[in-house]
XYZ file of C-alpha atoms in Angstrom:
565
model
C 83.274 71.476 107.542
C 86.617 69.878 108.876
C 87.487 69.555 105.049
C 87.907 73.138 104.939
C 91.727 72.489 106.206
C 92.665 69.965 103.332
C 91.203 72.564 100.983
C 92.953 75.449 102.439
C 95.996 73.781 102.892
C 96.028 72.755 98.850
C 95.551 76.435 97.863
C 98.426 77.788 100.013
C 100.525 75.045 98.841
C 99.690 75.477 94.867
C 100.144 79.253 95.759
C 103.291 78.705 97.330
C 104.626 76.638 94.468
C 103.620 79.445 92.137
C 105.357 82.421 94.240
C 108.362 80.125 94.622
C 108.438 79.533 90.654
C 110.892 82.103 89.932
C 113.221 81.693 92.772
C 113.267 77.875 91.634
C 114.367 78.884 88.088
C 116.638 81.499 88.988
C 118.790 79.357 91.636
C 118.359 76.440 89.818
C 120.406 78.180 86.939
C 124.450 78.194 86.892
C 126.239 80.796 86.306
C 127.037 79.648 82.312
C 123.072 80.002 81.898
C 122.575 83.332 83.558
C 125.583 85.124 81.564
C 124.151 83.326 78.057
C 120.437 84.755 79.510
C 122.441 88.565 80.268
C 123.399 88.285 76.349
C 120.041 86.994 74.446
C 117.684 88.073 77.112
C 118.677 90.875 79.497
C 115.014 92.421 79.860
C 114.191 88.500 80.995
C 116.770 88.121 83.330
C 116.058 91.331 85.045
C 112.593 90.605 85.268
C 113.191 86.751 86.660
C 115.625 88.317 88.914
C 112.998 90.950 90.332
C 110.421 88.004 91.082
C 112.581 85.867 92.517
C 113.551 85.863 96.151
C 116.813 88.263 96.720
C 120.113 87.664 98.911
C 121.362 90.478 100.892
C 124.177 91.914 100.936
C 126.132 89.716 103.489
C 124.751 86.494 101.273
C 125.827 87.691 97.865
C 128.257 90.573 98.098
C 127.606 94.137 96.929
C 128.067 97.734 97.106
C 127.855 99.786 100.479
C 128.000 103.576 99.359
C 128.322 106.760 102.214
C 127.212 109.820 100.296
C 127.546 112.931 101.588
C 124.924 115.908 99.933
C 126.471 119.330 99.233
C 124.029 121.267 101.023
C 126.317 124.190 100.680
C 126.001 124.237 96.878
C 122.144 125.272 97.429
C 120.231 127.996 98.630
C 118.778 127.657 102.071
C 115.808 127.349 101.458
C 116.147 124.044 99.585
C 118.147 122.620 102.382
C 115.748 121.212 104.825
C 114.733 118.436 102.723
C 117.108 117.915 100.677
C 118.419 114.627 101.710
C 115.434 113.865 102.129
C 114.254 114.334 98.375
C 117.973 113.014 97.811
C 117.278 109.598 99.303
C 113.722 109.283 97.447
C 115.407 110.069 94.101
C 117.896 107.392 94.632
C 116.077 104.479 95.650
C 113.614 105.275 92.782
C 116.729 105.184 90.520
C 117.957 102.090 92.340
C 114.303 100.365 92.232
C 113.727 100.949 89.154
C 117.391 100.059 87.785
C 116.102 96.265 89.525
C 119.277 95.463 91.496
C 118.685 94.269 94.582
C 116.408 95.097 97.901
C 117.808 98.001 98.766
C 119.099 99.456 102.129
C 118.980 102.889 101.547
C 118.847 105.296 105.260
C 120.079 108.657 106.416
C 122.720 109.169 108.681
C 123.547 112.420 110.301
C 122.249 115.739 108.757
C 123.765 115.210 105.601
C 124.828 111.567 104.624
C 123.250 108.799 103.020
C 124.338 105.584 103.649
C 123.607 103.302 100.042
C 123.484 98.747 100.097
C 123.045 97.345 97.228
C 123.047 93.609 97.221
C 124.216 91.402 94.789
C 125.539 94.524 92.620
C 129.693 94.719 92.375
C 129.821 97.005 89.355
C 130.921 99.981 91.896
C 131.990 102.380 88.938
C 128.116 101.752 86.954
C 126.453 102.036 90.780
C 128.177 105.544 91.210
C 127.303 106.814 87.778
C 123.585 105.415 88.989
C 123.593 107.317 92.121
C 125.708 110.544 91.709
C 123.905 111.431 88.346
C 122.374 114.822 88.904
C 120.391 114.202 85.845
C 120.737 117.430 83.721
C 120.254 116.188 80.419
C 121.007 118.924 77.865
C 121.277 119.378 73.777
C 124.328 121.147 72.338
C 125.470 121.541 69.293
C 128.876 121.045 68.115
C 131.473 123.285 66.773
C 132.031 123.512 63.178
C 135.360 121.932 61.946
C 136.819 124.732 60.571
C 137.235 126.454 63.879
C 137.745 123.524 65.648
C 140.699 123.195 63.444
C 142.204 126.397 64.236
C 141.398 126.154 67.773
C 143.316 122.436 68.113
C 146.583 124.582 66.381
C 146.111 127.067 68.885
C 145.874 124.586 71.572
C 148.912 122.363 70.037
C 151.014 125.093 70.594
C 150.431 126.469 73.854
C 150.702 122.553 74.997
C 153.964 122.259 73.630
C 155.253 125.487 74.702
C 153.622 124.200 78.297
C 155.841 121.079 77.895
C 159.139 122.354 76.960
C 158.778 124.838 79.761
C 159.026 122.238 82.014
C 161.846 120.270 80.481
C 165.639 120.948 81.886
C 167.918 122.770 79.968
C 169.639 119.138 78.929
C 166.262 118.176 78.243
C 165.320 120.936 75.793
C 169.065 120.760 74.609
C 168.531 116.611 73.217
C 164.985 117.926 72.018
C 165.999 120.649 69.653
C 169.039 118.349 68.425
C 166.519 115.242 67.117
C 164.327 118.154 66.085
C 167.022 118.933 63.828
C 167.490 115.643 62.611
C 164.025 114.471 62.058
C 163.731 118.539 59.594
C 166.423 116.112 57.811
C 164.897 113.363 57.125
C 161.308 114.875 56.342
C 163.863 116.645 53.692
C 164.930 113.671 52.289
C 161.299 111.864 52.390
C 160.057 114.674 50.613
C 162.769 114.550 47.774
C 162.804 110.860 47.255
C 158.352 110.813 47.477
C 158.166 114.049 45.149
C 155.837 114.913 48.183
C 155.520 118.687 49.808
C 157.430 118.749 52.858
C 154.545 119.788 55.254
C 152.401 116.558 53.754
C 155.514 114.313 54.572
C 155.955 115.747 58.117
C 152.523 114.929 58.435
C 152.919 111.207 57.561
C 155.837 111.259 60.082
C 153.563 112.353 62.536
C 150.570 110.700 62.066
C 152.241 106.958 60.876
C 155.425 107.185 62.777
C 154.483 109.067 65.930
C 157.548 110.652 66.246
C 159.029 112.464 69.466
C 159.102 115.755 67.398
C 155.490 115.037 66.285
C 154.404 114.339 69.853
C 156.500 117.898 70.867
C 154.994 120.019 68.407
C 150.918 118.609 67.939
C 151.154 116.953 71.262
C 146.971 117.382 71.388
C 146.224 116.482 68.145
C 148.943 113.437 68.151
C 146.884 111.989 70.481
C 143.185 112.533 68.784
C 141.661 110.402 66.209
C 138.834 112.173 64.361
C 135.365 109.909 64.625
C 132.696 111.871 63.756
C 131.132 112.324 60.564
C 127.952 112.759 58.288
C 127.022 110.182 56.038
C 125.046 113.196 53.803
C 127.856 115.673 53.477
C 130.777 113.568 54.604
C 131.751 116.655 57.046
C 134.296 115.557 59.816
C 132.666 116.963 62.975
C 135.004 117.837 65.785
C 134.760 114.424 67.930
C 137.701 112.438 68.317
C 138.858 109.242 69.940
C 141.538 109.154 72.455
C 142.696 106.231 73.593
C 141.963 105.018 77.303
C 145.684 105.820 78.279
C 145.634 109.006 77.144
C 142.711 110.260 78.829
C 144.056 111.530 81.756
C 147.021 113.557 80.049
C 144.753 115.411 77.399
C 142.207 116.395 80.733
C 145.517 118.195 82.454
C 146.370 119.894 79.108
C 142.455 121.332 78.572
C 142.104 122.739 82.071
C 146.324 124.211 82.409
C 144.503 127.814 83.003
C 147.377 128.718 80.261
C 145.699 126.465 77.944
C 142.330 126.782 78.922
C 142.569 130.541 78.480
C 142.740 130.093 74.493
C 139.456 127.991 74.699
C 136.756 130.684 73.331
C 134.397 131.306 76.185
C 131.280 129.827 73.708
C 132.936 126.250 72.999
C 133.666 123.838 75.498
C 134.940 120.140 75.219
C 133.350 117.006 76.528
C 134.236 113.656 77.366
C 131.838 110.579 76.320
C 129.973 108.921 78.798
C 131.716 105.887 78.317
C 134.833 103.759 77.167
C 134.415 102.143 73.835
C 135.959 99.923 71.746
C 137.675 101.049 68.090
C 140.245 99.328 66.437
C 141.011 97.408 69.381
C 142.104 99.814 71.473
C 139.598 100.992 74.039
C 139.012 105.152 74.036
C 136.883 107.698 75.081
C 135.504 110.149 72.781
C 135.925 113.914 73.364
C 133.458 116.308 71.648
C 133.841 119.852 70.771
C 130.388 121.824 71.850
C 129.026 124.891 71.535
C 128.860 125.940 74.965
C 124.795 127.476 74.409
C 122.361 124.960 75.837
C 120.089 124.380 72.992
C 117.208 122.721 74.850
C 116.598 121.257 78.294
C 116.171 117.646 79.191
C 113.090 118.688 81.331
C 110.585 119.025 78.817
C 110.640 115.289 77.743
C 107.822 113.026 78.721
C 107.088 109.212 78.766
C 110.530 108.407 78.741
C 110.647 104.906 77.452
C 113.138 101.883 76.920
C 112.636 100.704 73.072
C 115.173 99.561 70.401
C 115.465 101.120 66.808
C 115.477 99.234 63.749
C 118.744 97.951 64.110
C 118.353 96.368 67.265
C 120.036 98.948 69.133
C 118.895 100.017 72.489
C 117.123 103.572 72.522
C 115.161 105.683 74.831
C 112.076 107.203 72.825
C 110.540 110.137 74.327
C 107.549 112.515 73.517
C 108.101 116.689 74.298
C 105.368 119.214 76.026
C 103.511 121.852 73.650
C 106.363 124.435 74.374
C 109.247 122.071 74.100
C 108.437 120.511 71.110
C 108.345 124.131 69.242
C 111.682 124.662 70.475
C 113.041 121.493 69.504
C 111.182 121.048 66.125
C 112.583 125.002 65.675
C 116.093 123.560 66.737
C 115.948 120.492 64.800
C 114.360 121.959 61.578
C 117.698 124.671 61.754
C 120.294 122.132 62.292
C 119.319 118.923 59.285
C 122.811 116.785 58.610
C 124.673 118.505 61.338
C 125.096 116.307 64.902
C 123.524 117.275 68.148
C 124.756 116.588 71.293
C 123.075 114.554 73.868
C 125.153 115.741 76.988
C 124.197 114.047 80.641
C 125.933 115.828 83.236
C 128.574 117.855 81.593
C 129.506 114.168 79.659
C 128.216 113.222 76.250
C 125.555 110.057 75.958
C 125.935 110.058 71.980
C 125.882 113.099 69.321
C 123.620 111.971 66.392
C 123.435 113.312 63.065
C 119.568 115.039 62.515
C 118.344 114.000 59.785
C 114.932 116.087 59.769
C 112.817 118.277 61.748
C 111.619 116.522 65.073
C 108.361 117.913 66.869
C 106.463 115.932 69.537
C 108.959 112.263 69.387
C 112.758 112.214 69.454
C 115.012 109.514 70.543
C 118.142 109.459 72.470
C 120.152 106.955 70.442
C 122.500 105.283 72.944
C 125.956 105.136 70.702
C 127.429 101.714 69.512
C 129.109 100.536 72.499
C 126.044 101.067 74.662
C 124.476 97.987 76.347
C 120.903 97.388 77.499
C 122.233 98.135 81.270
C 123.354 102.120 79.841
C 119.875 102.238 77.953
C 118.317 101.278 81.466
C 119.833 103.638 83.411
C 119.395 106.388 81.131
C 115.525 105.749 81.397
C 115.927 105.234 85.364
C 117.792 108.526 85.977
C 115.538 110.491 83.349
C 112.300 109.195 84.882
C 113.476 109.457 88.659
C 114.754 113.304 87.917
C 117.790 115.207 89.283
C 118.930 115.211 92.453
C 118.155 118.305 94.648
C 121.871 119.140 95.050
C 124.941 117.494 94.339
C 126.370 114.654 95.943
C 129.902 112.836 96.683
C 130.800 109.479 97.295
C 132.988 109.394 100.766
C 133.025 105.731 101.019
C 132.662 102.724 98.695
C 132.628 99.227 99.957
C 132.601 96.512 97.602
C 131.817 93.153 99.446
C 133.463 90.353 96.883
C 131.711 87.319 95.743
C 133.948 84.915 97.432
C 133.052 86.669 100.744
C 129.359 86.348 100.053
C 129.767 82.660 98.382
C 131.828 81.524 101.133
C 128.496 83.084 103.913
C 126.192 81.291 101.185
C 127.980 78.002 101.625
C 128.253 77.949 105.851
C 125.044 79.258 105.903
C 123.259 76.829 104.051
C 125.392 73.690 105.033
C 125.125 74.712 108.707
C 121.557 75.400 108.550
C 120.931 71.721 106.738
C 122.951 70.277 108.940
C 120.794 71.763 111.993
C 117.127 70.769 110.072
C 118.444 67.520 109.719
C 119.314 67.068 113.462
C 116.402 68.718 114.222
C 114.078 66.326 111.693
C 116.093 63.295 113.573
C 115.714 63.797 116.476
C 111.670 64.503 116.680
C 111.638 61.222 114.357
C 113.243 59.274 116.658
C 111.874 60.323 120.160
C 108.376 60.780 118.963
C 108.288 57.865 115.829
C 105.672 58.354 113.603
C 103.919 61.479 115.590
C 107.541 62.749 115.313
C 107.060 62.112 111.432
C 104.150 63.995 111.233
C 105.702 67.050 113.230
C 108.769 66.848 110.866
C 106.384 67.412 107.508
C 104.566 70.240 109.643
C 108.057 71.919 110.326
C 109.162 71.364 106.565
C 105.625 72.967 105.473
C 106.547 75.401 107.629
C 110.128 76.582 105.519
C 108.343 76.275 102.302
C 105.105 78.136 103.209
C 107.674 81.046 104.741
C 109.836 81.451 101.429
C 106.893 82.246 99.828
C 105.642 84.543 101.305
C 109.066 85.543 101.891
C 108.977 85.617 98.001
C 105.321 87.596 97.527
C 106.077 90.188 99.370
C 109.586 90.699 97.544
C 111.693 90.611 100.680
C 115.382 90.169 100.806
C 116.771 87.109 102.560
C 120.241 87.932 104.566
C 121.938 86.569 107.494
C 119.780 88.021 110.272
C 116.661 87.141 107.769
C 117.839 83.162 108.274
C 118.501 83.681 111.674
C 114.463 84.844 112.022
C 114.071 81.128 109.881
C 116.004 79.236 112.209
C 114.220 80.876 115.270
C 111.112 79.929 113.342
C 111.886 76.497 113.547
C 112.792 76.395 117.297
C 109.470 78.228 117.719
C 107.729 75.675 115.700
C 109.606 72.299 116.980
C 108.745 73.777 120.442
C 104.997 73.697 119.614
C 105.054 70.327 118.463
C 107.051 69.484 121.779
C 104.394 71.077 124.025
C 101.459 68.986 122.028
C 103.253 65.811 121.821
C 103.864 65.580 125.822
C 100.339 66.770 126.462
C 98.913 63.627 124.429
C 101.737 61.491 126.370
C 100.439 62.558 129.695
C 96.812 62.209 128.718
C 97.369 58.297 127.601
C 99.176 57.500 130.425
C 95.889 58.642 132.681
C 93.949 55.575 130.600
C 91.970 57.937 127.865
C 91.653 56.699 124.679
C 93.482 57.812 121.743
C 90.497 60.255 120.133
C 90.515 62.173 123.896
C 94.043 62.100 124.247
C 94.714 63.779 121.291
C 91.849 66.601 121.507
C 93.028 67.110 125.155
C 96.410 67.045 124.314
C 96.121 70.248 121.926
C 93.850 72.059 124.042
C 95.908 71.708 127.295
C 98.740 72.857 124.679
C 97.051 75.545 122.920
C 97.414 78.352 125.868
C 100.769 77.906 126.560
C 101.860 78.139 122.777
C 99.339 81.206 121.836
C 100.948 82.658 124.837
C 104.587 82.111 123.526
C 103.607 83.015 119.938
C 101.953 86.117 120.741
C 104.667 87.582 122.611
C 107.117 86.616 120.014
C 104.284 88.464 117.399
C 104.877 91.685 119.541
C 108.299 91.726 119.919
C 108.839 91.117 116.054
C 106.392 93.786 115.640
C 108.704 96.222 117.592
C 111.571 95.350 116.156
C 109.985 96.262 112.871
C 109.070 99.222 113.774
C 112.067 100.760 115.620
C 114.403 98.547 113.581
C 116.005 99.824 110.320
C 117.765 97.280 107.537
C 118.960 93.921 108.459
C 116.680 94.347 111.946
C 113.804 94.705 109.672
C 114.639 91.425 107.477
C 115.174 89.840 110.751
C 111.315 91.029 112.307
C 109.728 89.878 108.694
C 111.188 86.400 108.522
C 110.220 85.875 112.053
C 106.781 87.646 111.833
C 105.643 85.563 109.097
C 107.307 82.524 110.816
C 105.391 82.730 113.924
C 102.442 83.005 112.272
C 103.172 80.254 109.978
C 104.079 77.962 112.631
C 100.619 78.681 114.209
C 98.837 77.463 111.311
C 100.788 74.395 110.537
C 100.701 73.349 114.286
C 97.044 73.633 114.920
C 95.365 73.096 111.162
C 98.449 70.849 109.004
C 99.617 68.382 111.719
C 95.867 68.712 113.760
C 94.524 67.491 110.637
C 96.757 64.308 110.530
C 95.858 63.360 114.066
C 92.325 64.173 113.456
C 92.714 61.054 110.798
C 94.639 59.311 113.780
C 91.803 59.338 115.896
C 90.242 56.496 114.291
C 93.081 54.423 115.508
C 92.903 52.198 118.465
C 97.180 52.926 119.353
C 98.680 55.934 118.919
C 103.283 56.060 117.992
C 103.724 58.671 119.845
């Protein structure tokens, strides 16, 4: 029956080596392999990275987000659990999204305080956690009146910018005015071109001051979308990254606004792209009707199309897929808009009637991290009320390298010491307490690992207390066998008195070391917690490879007529 040891210690260590599998591959991997993994094999990477055992966010840098909820954008009644419903909708978003342990706790009536290890992305984490998640279909305007509106808007801009020009300002401008009506004159003589066609090669090619005065919108706007059926330019345009901010002042100046019809309303893209080498956002012309409501889609699902391009398929209810197959089956080869909080995911072109599947095609410069998080924020649902960011932290890699590198080199340094000195004082018992302490560590990342805990400052702190705890134990039984030899017993009684004499006095220590790790885990919120895991499962740990893995050995010992102790 005393077998039953050997055996049990063999299946916790295969066990171990199979929960610590992951970690192995993932640390073991530099950071050329993991970017070249991020390219070929993102859905790999993510999953290696969710079995594998996580740093906090004082190990490997991250995000720490305050949020405040606008409670006073919703109706009382919704209030009382709002953050509450807030804070679950977040961490399922987070969770799901993969990017680290979370810390995610209230603070005050109305705040949410957000960690997210290992994540330094801070503009995709605040898209990931301020998303209200109202998905919506539009359609677009139709490019004749888009047309007419963009003249409209053209010249209330430009009237808005001379307005605000001195009167030596305006004086220069009307005089190059003049000049430029002179050489469009001559262009047009010498090309045997109409004069308006010519101005418009000066102002498209040559991006001239005048042009820039008189279309200053549309100077700035590249048309982008189109059919491939009908060829149709659809009212979407790329502006470059520069520009961005300028054309959002122009669209909401109340003086320009006010021109906008009150059923057509523009929106931005929900992300920078590449064309032509320059990087833009797209702005898209909508009708302002909502044609159909995210909320009737179901198993929402990550795929990719024929192409290879990422996707998120999705099936509709009974009464949303007569809507949309009505909506789709009136709208064939014109673009619908896919619009995620007031900002458009991608506008494609239907090509026939949908009814019970559709697909939310992602747009070319979409990556498999903006196909994830449109699954994770359609899945996890919108937030109960809006929320702001009032503080965004981002701790920098070298910070968290640099508390990698102390850490680890200090804590070596210490279990080599440690290992030393037990070897030397107690020779080859010391030996066998130094592979009990080391089976110790490698049982406790495992489990560390199983149970898909994150492993931070205080955490290693609860490892290195661990260790005391467990170097004490061996202490206690070591000087128990000492004082039994010197009293004449033989080696066999010496060593079964030692570790009962022992066994009291470290129960005793354990115990109270179980409860107080207990309370801390239970009163205790975020690092505390790490802290009261790491040494919970340390204790117990240190129990086991006290009184079954090094027992064991001196049970073999017994047979031995001197003990090196």
């Amino acid at each position: 029956m005393k077998n039953w040891r050997v055996g049990l210690t063999i299946i916790l260590i295969l066990g171990s080596l199979f929960a610590l599998w992951d970690t192995f591959r993932l640390w073991s991997m530099d950071d050329t392999a993991k970017a070249k993994m991020a390219t070929d094999e993102p859905g790999e990477l993510l999953a290696l990275q969710q079995k594998a055992i996580r740093l906090g966010l004082d190990l490997q840098g991250g995000i720490h987000v305050v949020l405040r909820v606008k409670l006073e954008e919703i109706d009382d009644a919704q209030r009382d659990d709002a953050v509450d419903r807030a804070m679950q909708i977040i961490r399922n978003r987070v969770d799901g999204l993969g990017v680290a342990e979370p810390t995610i706790v209230k603070q005050g009536r109305e705040r949410i305080i957000v960690d997210l290890p290992g994540y330094t992305d801070a503009e995709r984490a605040e898209e990931l956690i301020g998303q209200t998640a109202l998905l919506q279909f539009k359609l677009m305007e139709t490019p004749d009146n888009a047309s007419v509106l963009l003249q409209r808007l053209d010249s209330a801009i430009s009237a808005l910018e001379i307005s605000k020009l001195s009167d030596e300002e305006r004086a220069r401008l009307e005089a190059g005015e003049e000049a430029v009506t002179e050489e469009v004159d001559l262009a047009a003589d010498l090309l045997g071109d109409t004069v308006s066609d010519t101005a418009a090669l000066f102002a498209f090619e040559e991006n001239t001051s005048t042009a820039e005065t008189e279309f200053p919108l549309t100077s700035r706007l590249e048309w982008a979308l189109y059919s491939s059926r009908t060829n149709t330019n659809w009212p979407a345009f790329a502006v470059s990254k520069n520009d961005k901010e300028k054309v959002d002042q122009w669209l909401n100046d109340p003086s320009v606004a006010s021109l906008i019809p009150i059923d057509v309303e523009f929106a931005w893209s929900t992300r920078i792209e590449t064309r032509n080498s320059k990087q833009v956002y797209m702005l898209y012309m909508l009708k302002r009707k909502v044609q159909f409501l995210g909320k009737f889609l179901e198993n929402i699902a990550l795929a990719t199309d024929n192409m290879g391009a990422h996707v998120v398929n999705f099936q509709l209810s009974g009464q949303g897929a007569a809507r949309f197959s009505q909506l789709t089956g009136a709208n064939i080869d014109k673009p619908l808009a896919i619009v995620l909080d007031n900002r458009v995911e991608s506008a494609p072109i239907i090509n026939s009637k949908i009814r019970q599947r559709g697909q939310i095609t992602m747009g070319s410069s979409a990556s498999f991290e903006d196909a994830r998080n449109m699954e994770i924020v359609l899945k996890a649902g919108a937030l109960p009320a809006p929320v702001e960011i009032i503080e965004k932290n981002v701790v920098g890699a070298s910070l968290g390298a640099d508390s990698i590198k102390k850490g680890f080199y200090s804590s070596l340094l210490g279990l080599v010491l440690v290992l030393l000195f037990i070897a030397i004082y107690y020779r080859l018992s010391g030996i066998i307490a130094d592979i009990g302490l080391l089976f110790n560590i490698f049982f406790l990342l495992a489990v560390l690992d199983a149970l898909g805990a994150t492993l931070t400052m205080p955490g290693i702190a609860g490892i290195i207390l661990t260790i005391g705890m467990s170097v004490d134990s061996n202490i206690l039984i070591f000087e128990r066998i000492r004082e039994e030899l010197r009293t004449g017993k033989t080696v066999r009684a010496s060593i079964d008195a030692g570790y009962d004499r022992a066994f009291v006095a470290i129960f005793d220590s354990h115990v109270t070391t179980l409860i107080t790790a207990g309370a801390l885990f239970l009163l205790g919120s975020g690092p505390i917690k790490g802290f009261a895991v790491t040494l919970f499962w340390g204790i117990v740990i240190s129990l086991y490879t006290a009184f079954v893995i090094t027992k064991q050995v001196f049970d073999i010992r017994k047979g031995y007529r001197t003990l090196s102790i």
